[in-house]
């Protein structure tokens, strides 16, 4: 049996582009494999308590016998999050751009995972594991656009998933998702629709390559 871990960080359920593209990706993987378990963590709908990270970080520097109840509880949370990643064969992260930066809920989740000893600096716990980052942005940030360089989320997410954790990362990006509801973006609506369709196609194609890889490894 194969397993997928999927994280969603969109703060909305209805109309979410990252959830829709991740649904396409997840469904295509599930359809292509015989038996698949999907473990989901929705930090957009149920964010982690923001105080867990600080408590867990200092708990790691406290001798085990001296840890407070709160420190033990915080480390139990980070162990549970880390277990979900370690157990999965494929990881899917569906995370939008918010306020030109990374979703605070995704950042908190990543920070808390980092307090588990399996994710200490230099660890290779997830090295080479296939993973997908599905992201969406309301505007456009391509070369030559007025907001080029203003997306401070995608680069950071690539850095921590690819370079810090060593995941074999495939990134599926959709831009202009606010075109339909923003009058000033009316002329970009066709382009937005085309980009969204491309992202769903990319999700289906990427699913095929990852299921081939899983079958070969089985
Ligand atoms: C609170 C909030 C802040 C946002 N900030 C930005 C932003 O800085 N730049 C941008 O291009 N889009 C921004 N957006 C638009 C989202 O990136 C876009 O709607 C994206 O599709 C959200 O992901 P979802 O469709 O999965 O919910 C923001 C949306 C919300 C709700």
mmCIF file of C-alpha atoms and ligand atoms in Angstrom:
data_model
loop_
_atom_site.group_PDB
_atom_site.id
_atom_site.type_symbol
_atom_site.label_atom_id
_atom_site.label_comp_id
_atom_site.label_asym_id
_atom_site.label_seq_id
_atom_site.Cartn_x
_atom_site.Cartn_y
_atom_site.Cartn_z
ATOM 1 C CA UNK A 1 0.000 0.000 0.000
ATOM 2 C CA UNK A 2 1.257 3.491 -0.872
ATOM 3 C CA UNK A 3 0.562 6.572 1.144
ATOM 4 C CA UNK A 4 0.146 10.256 0.419
ATOM 5 C CA UNK A 5 0.502 13.046 2.943
ATOM 6 C CA UNK A 6 -1.352 16.182 1.916
ATOM 7 C CA UNK A 7 -1.214 19.562 3.599
ATOM 8 C CA UNK A 8 -3.628 22.389 2.718
ATOM 9 C CA UNK A 9 -3.020 25.975 3.816
ATOM 10 C CA UNK A 10 -5.704 27.918 1.928
ATOM 11 C CA UNK A 11 -7.900 29.824 4.369
ATOM 12 C CA UNK A 12 -10.927 29.065 2.187
ATOM 13 C CA UNK A 13 -12.581 25.838 1.136
ATOM 14 C CA UNK A 14 -14.892 27.041 -1.645
ATOM 15 C CA UNK A 15 -13.218 28.361 -4.759
ATOM 16 C CA UNK A 16 -9.703 27.502 -3.595
ATOM 17 C CA UNK A 17 -7.378 27.016 -6.550
ATOM 18 C CA UNK A 18 -4.657 25.268 -4.553
ATOM 19 C CA UNK A 19 -7.197 22.807 -3.153
ATOM 20 C CA UNK A 20 -8.675 22.189 -6.621
ATOM 21 C CA UNK A 21 -5.295 21.564 -8.293
ATOM 22 C CA UNK A 22 -4.159 19.412 -5.354
ATOM 23 C CA UNK A 23 -7.452 17.473 -5.671
ATOM 24 C CA UNK A 24 -6.636 16.763 -9.322
ATOM 25 C CA UNK A 25 -3.140 15.633 -8.386
ATOM 26 C CA UNK A 26 -4.287 13.487 -5.479
ATOM 27 C CA UNK A 27 -7.132 11.898 -7.480
ATOM 28 C CA UNK A 28 -4.795 11.049 -10.374
ATOM 29 C CA UNK A 29 -2.287 9.379 -8.036
ATOM 30 C CA UNK A 30 -5.015 7.451 -6.218
ATOM 31 C CA UNK A 31 -6.607 6.338 -9.507
ATOM 32 C CA UNK A 32 -3.297 5.060 -10.833
ATOM 33 C CA UNK A 33 -2.300 2.977 -7.823
ATOM 34 C CA UNK A 34 -4.015 -0.082 -6.407
ATOM 35 C CA UNK A 35 -4.247 0.836 -2.766
ATOM 36 C CA UNK A 36 -3.445 4.265 -1.397
ATOM 37 C CA UNK A 37 -3.888 5.816 2.005
ATOM 38 C CA UNK A 38 -4.255 9.615 2.106
ATOM 39 C CA UNK A 39 -3.386 11.415 5.339
ATOM 40 C CA UNK A 40 -4.488 15.037 5.359
ATOM 41 C CA UNK A 41 -3.577 18.010 7.503
ATOM 42 C CA UNK A 42 -5.543 21.175 6.875
ATOM 43 C CA UNK A 43 -3.634 24.004 8.534
ATOM 44 C CA UNK A 44 -5.801 26.530 6.665
ATOM 45 C CA UNK A 45 -8.975 25.277 8.378
ATOM 46 C CA UNK A 46 -7.352 24.112 11.623
ATOM 47 C CA UNK A 47 -4.149 26.080 12.233
ATOM 48 C CA UNK A 48 -1.627 24.879 14.753
ATOM 49 C CA UNK A 49 -1.381 26.809 17.990
ATOM 50 C CA UNK A 50 1.300 29.428 17.355
ATOM 51 C CA UNK A 51 2.833 28.981 20.815
ATOM 52 C CA UNK A 52 3.730 25.320 20.194
ATOM 53 C CA UNK A 53 6.825 26.201 18.207
ATOM 54 C CA UNK A 54 8.541 28.298 20.899
ATOM 55 C CA UNK A 55 7.707 25.755 23.598
ATOM 56 C CA UNK A 56 8.952 22.828 21.498
ATOM 57 C CA UNK A 57 12.105 24.696 20.429
ATOM 58 C CA UNK A 58 13.215 25.275 24.026
ATOM 59 C CA UNK A 59 12.056 21.821 25.106
ATOM 60 C CA UNK A 60 14.685 20.391 22.788
ATOM 61 C CA UNK A 61 17.381 22.161 24.796
ATOM 62 C CA UNK A 62 15.977 21.015 28.139
ATOM 63 C CA UNK A 63 17.102 17.664 29.624
ATOM 64 C CA UNK A 64 14.272 15.153 29.240
ATOM 65 C CA UNK A 65 13.657 14.742 32.970
ATOM 66 C CA UNK A 66 13.431 18.504 33.493
ATOM 67 C CA UNK A 67 10.812 19.140 30.797
ATOM 68 C CA UNK A 68 7.513 20.738 31.814
ATOM 69 C CA UNK A 69 4.130 19.293 30.868
ATOM 70 C CA UNK A 70 3.755 22.019 28.241
ATOM 71 C CA UNK A 71 7.148 21.149 26.744
ATOM 72 C CA UNK A 72 6.261 17.448 26.572
ATOM 73 C CA UNK A 73 2.937 18.279 24.921
ATOM 74 C CA UNK A 74 4.628 20.553 22.362
ATOM 75 C CA UNK A 75 7.189 17.863 21.471
ATOM 76 C CA UNK A 76 4.350 15.346 21.093
ATOM 77 C CA UNK A 77 2.778 17.675 18.503
ATOM 78 C CA UNK A 78 6.024 17.994 16.535
ATOM 79 C CA UNK A 79 6.554 14.220 16.678
ATOM 80 C CA UNK A 80 3.053 13.639 15.317
ATOM 81 C CA UNK A 81 3.635 16.064 12.406
ATOM 82 C CA UNK A 82 7.032 14.513 11.675
ATOM 83 C CA UNK A 83 5.548 10.989 11.773
ATOM 84 C CA UNK A 84 3.056 11.990 9.063
ATOM 85 C CA UNK A 85 5.868 13.085 6.752
ATOM 86 C CA UNK A 86 8.138 10.142 7.444
ATOM 87 C CA UNK A 87 5.368 7.579 6.879
ATOM 88 C CA UNK A 88 4.272 8.915 3.471
ATOM 89 C CA UNK A 89 5.585 7.894 0.050
ATOM 90 C CA UNK A 90 4.480 11.147 -1.608
ATOM 91 C CA UNK A 91 3.982 14.601 -0.107
ATOM 92 C CA UNK A 92 1.597 17.266 -1.426
ATOM 93 C CA UNK A 93 1.720 20.831 -0.080
ATOM 94 C CA UNK A 94 -1.071 23.132 -1.299
ATOM 95 C CA UNK A 95 -0.082 26.622 -0.162
ATOM 96 C CA UNK A 96 -1.218 30.019 -1.559
ATOM 97 C CA UNK A 97 0.604 33.372 -1.593
ATOM 98 C CA UNK A 98 -0.702 35.679 1.119
ATOM 99 C CA UNK A 99 0.321 39.311 1.586
ATOM 100 C CA UNK A 100 3.386 38.829 -0.639
ATOM 101 C CA UNK A 101 4.677 36.158 1.711
ATOM 102 C CA UNK A 102 4.284 32.636 2.945
ATOM 103 C CA UNK A 103 1.099 31.488 4.664
ATOM 104 C CA UNK A 104 1.621 31.949 8.401
ATOM 105 C CA UNK A 105 -0.058 28.592 9.006
ATOM 106 C CA UNK A 106 2.365 26.787 6.695
ATOM 107 C CA UNK A 107 5.325 28.599 8.286
ATOM 108 C CA UNK A 108 4.162 27.624 11.780
ATOM 109 C CA UNK A 109 3.709 24.011 10.666
ATOM 110 C CA UNK A 110 7.203 23.944 9.093
ATOM 111 C CA UNK A 111 8.767 25.532 12.182
ATOM 112 C CA UNK A 112 7.111 23.009 14.501
ATOM 113 C CA UNK A 113 8.208 20.041 12.355
ATOM 114 C CA UNK A 114 11.756 21.413 12.630
ATOM 115 C CA UNK A 115 11.743 20.922 16.387
ATOM 116 C CA UNK A 116 11.497 17.142 16.010
ATOM 117 C CA UNK A 117 14.992 15.583 16.294
ATOM 118 C CA UNK A 118 14.500 13.850 12.911
ATOM 119 C CA UNK A 119 14.444 17.312 11.322
ATOM 120 C CA UNK A 120 17.429 18.815 13.117
ATOM 121 C CA UNK A 121 19.748 20.920 10.906
ATOM 122 C CA UNK A 122 21.626 18.709 8.445
ATOM 123 C CA UNK A 123 19.263 15.750 8.788
ATOM 124 C CA UNK A 124 18.351 13.792 5.671
ATOM 125 C CA UNK A 125 15.111 12.209 6.910
ATOM 126 C CA UNK A 126 13.121 13.106 3.774
ATOM 127 C CA UNK A 127 15.967 13.244 1.248
ATOM 128 C CA UNK A 128 14.840 12.239 -2.255
ATOM 129 C CA UNK A 129 11.178 11.734 -1.327
ATOM 130 C CA UNK A 130 8.810 12.816 -4.138
ATOM 131 C CA UNK A 131 6.887 15.944 -3.228
ATOM 132 C CA UNK A 132 4.667 18.563 -4.847
ATOM 133 C CA UNK A 133 4.199 22.202 -4.008
ATOM 134 C CA UNK A 134 0.915 23.464 -5.436
ATOM 135 C CA UNK A 135 0.777 27.232 -5.115
ATOM 136 C CA UNK A 136 -1.483 30.031 -6.356
ATOM 137 C CA UNK A 137 -1.225 33.804 -6.541
ATOM 138 C CA UNK A 138 -3.964 36.321 -7.175
ATOM 139 C CA UNK A 139 -1.762 38.539 -9.309
ATOM 140 C CA UNK A 140 1.063 38.067 -11.801
ATOM 141 C CA UNK A 141 4.723 38.139 -10.846
ATOM 142 C CA UNK A 142 6.486 37.121 -14.060
ATOM 143 C CA UNK A 143 9.579 38.781 -15.534
ATOM 144 C CA UNK A 144 8.873 42.344 -16.630
ATOM 145 C CA UNK A 145 5.622 42.698 -14.661
ATOM 146 C CA UNK A 146 5.299 45.547 -12.117
ATOM 147 C CA UNK A 147 5.285 43.035 -9.250
ATOM 148 C CA UNK A 148 8.274 40.982 -10.396
ATOM 149 C CA UNK A 149 10.222 40.024 -7.256
ATOM 150 C CA UNK A 150 7.288 40.633 -4.885
ATOM 151 C CA UNK A 151 6.436 36.946 -4.371
ATOM 152 C CA UNK A 152 8.432 36.208 -1.243
ATOM 153 C CA UNK A 153 6.714 32.881 -0.622
ATOM 154 C CA UNK A 154 7.573 30.531 -3.484
ATOM 155 C CA UNK A 155 11.340 31.032 -3.190
ATOM 156 C CA UNK A 156 11.246 30.398 0.552
ATOM 157 C CA UNK A 157 9.066 27.315 0.183
ATOM 158 C CA UNK A 158 11.389 25.924 -2.489
ATOM 159 C CA UNK A 159 14.366 26.640 -0.278
ATOM 160 C CA UNK A 160 13.029 24.848 2.784
ATOM 161 C CA UNK A 161 11.418 21.918 0.983
ATOM 162 C CA UNK A 162 14.062 21.316 -1.678
ATOM 163 C CA UNK A 163 17.306 22.531 -0.165
ATOM 164 C CA UNK A 164 16.734 22.066 3.573
ATOM 165 C CA UNK A 165 14.697 18.840 3.539
ATOM 166 C CA UNK A 166 16.123 17.526 0.259
ATOM 167 C CA UNK A 167 12.737 16.621 -1.232
ATOM 168 C CA UNK A 168 12.471 15.763 -4.903
ATOM 169 C CA UNK A 169 10.137 18.709 -5.464
ATOM 170 C CA UNK A 170 7.817 19.466 -8.366
ATOM 171 C CA UNK A 171 6.221 22.936 -8.224
ATOM 172 C CA UNK A 172 2.847 23.658 -9.856
ATOM 173 C CA UNK A 173 2.099 27.385 -9.901
ATOM 174 C CA UNK A 174 -1.085 29.193 -10.925
ATOM 175 C CA UNK A 175 -1.164 32.956 -11.238
ATOM 176 C CA UNK A 176 -3.895 35.578 -11.873
ATOM 177 C CA UNK A 177 -6.433 33.702 -9.750
ATOM 178 C CA UNK A 178 -8.090 37.011 -8.779
ATOM 179 C CA UNK A 179 -8.700 38.023 -12.418
ATOM 180 C CA UNK A 180 -12.329 36.882 -12.370
ATOM 181 C CA UNK A 181 -13.243 39.053 -9.383
ATOM 182 C CA UNK A 182 -10.991 42.061 -10.026
ATOM 183 C CA UNK A 183 -12.333 44.538 -12.629
ATOM 184 C CA UNK A 184 -8.831 45.942 -13.258
ATOM 185 C CA UNK A 185 -7.734 42.433 -14.309
ATOM 186 C CA UNK A 186 -10.622 41.842 -16.738
ATOM 187 C CA UNK A 187 -8.372 41.642 -19.780
ATOM 188 C CA UNK A 188 -6.317 38.912 -18.083
ATOM 189 C CA UNK A 189 -9.260 36.523 -17.604
ATOM 190 C CA UNK A 190 -8.580 34.364 -20.666
ATOM 191 C CA UNK A 191 -4.943 34.058 -19.672
ATOM 192 C CA UNK A 192 -5.985 33.146 -16.121
ATOM 193 C CA UNK A 193 -8.325 30.413 -17.380
ATOM 194 C CA UNK A 194 -5.572 29.026 -19.627
ATOM 195 C CA UNK A 195 -3.070 29.006 -16.742
ATOM 196 C CA UNK A 196 -5.505 27.185 -14.481
ATOM 197 C CA UNK A 197 -6.154 24.546 -17.137
ATOM 198 C CA UNK A 198 -2.376 24.137 -17.577
ATOM 199 C CA UNK A 199 -1.967 23.608 -13.839
ATOM 200 C CA UNK A 200 -4.598 20.845 -13.802
ATOM 201 C CA UNK A 201 -2.849 19.225 -16.811
ATOM 202 C CA UNK A 202 0.510 19.530 -15.053
ATOM 203 C CA UNK A 203 -1.000 17.900 -11.954
ATOM 204 C CA UNK A 204 -2.279 14.928 -14.004
ATOM 205 C CA UNK A 205 1.076 14.537 -15.799
ATOM 206 C CA UNK A 206 3.086 14.791 -12.606
ATOM 207 C CA UNK A 207 0.848 12.214 -10.949
ATOM 208 C CA UNK A 208 1.641 9.771 -13.734
ATOM 209 C CA UNK A 209 5.386 10.184 -13.298
ATOM 210 C CA UNK A 210 5.231 9.728 -9.539
ATOM 211 C CA UNK A 211 3.050 6.623 -9.722
ATOM 212 C CA UNK A 212 5.465 5.083 -12.251
ATOM 213 C CA UNK A 213 8.269 5.773 -9.810
ATOM 214 C CA UNK A 214 6.372 4.238 -6.892
ATOM 215 C CA UNK A 215 5.521 1.123 -8.913
ATOM 216 C CA UNK A 216 9.161 0.682 -9.904
ATOM 217 C CA UNK A 217 10.241 0.991 -6.267
ATOM 218 C CA UNK A 218 7.601 -1.508 -5.035
HETATM 219 C C1 LIG B 1 -5.759 37.629 2.893
HETATM 220 C C2 LIG B 1 -5.283 37.421 1.491
HETATM 221 C C3 LIG B 1 -4.092 37.974 1.068
HETATM 222 C C4 LIG B 1 -3.655 37.800 -0.242
HETATM 223 N N1 LIG B 1 -2.480 38.352 -0.630
HETATM 224 C C5 LIG B 1 -2.079 38.233 -1.925
HETATM 225 C C6 LIG B 1 -0.880 38.825 -2.365
HETATM 226 O O1 LIG B 1 -0.114 39.427 -1.626
HETATM 227 N N2 LIG B 1 -0.567 38.701 -3.669
HETATM 228 C C7 LIG B 1 -1.345 38.011 -4.543
HETATM 229 O O2 LIG B 1 -0.982 37.920 -5.717
HETATM 230 N N3 LIG B 1 -2.476 37.419 -4.149
HETATM 231 C C8 LIG B 1 -2.853 37.518 -2.863
HETATM 232 N N4 LIG B 1 -4.003 36.928 -2.448
HETATM 233 C C9 LIG B 1 -4.765 36.140 -3.413
HETATM 234 C C10 LIG B 1 -4.449 34.666 -3.279
HETATM 235 O O3 LIG B 1 -3.073 34.391 -3.457
HETATM 236 C C11 LIG B 1 -5.238 33.907 -4.330
HETATM 237 O O4 LIG B 1 -6.626 34.185 -4.153
HETATM 238 C C12 LIG B 1 -4.998 32.427 -4.277
HETATM 239 O O5 LIG B 1 -5.729 31.830 -5.320
HETATM 240 C C13 LIG B 1 -5.412 31.876 -2.911
HETATM 241 O O6 LIG B 1 -5.308 30.472 -2.892
HETATM 242 P P1 LIG B 1 -6.628 29.570 -2.932
HETATM 243 O O7 LIG B 1 -7.280 29.886 -4.261
HETATM 244 O O8 LIG B 1 -6.152 28.178 -2.849
HETATM 245 O O9 LIG B 1 -7.504 29.964 -1.793
HETATM 246 C C14 LIG B 1 -4.438 37.063 -1.151
HETATM 247 C C15 LIG B 1 -5.634 36.500 -0.713
HETATM 248 C C16 LIG B 1 -6.061 36.655 0.586
HETATM 249 C C17 LIG B 1 -7.353 36.031 1.035
#
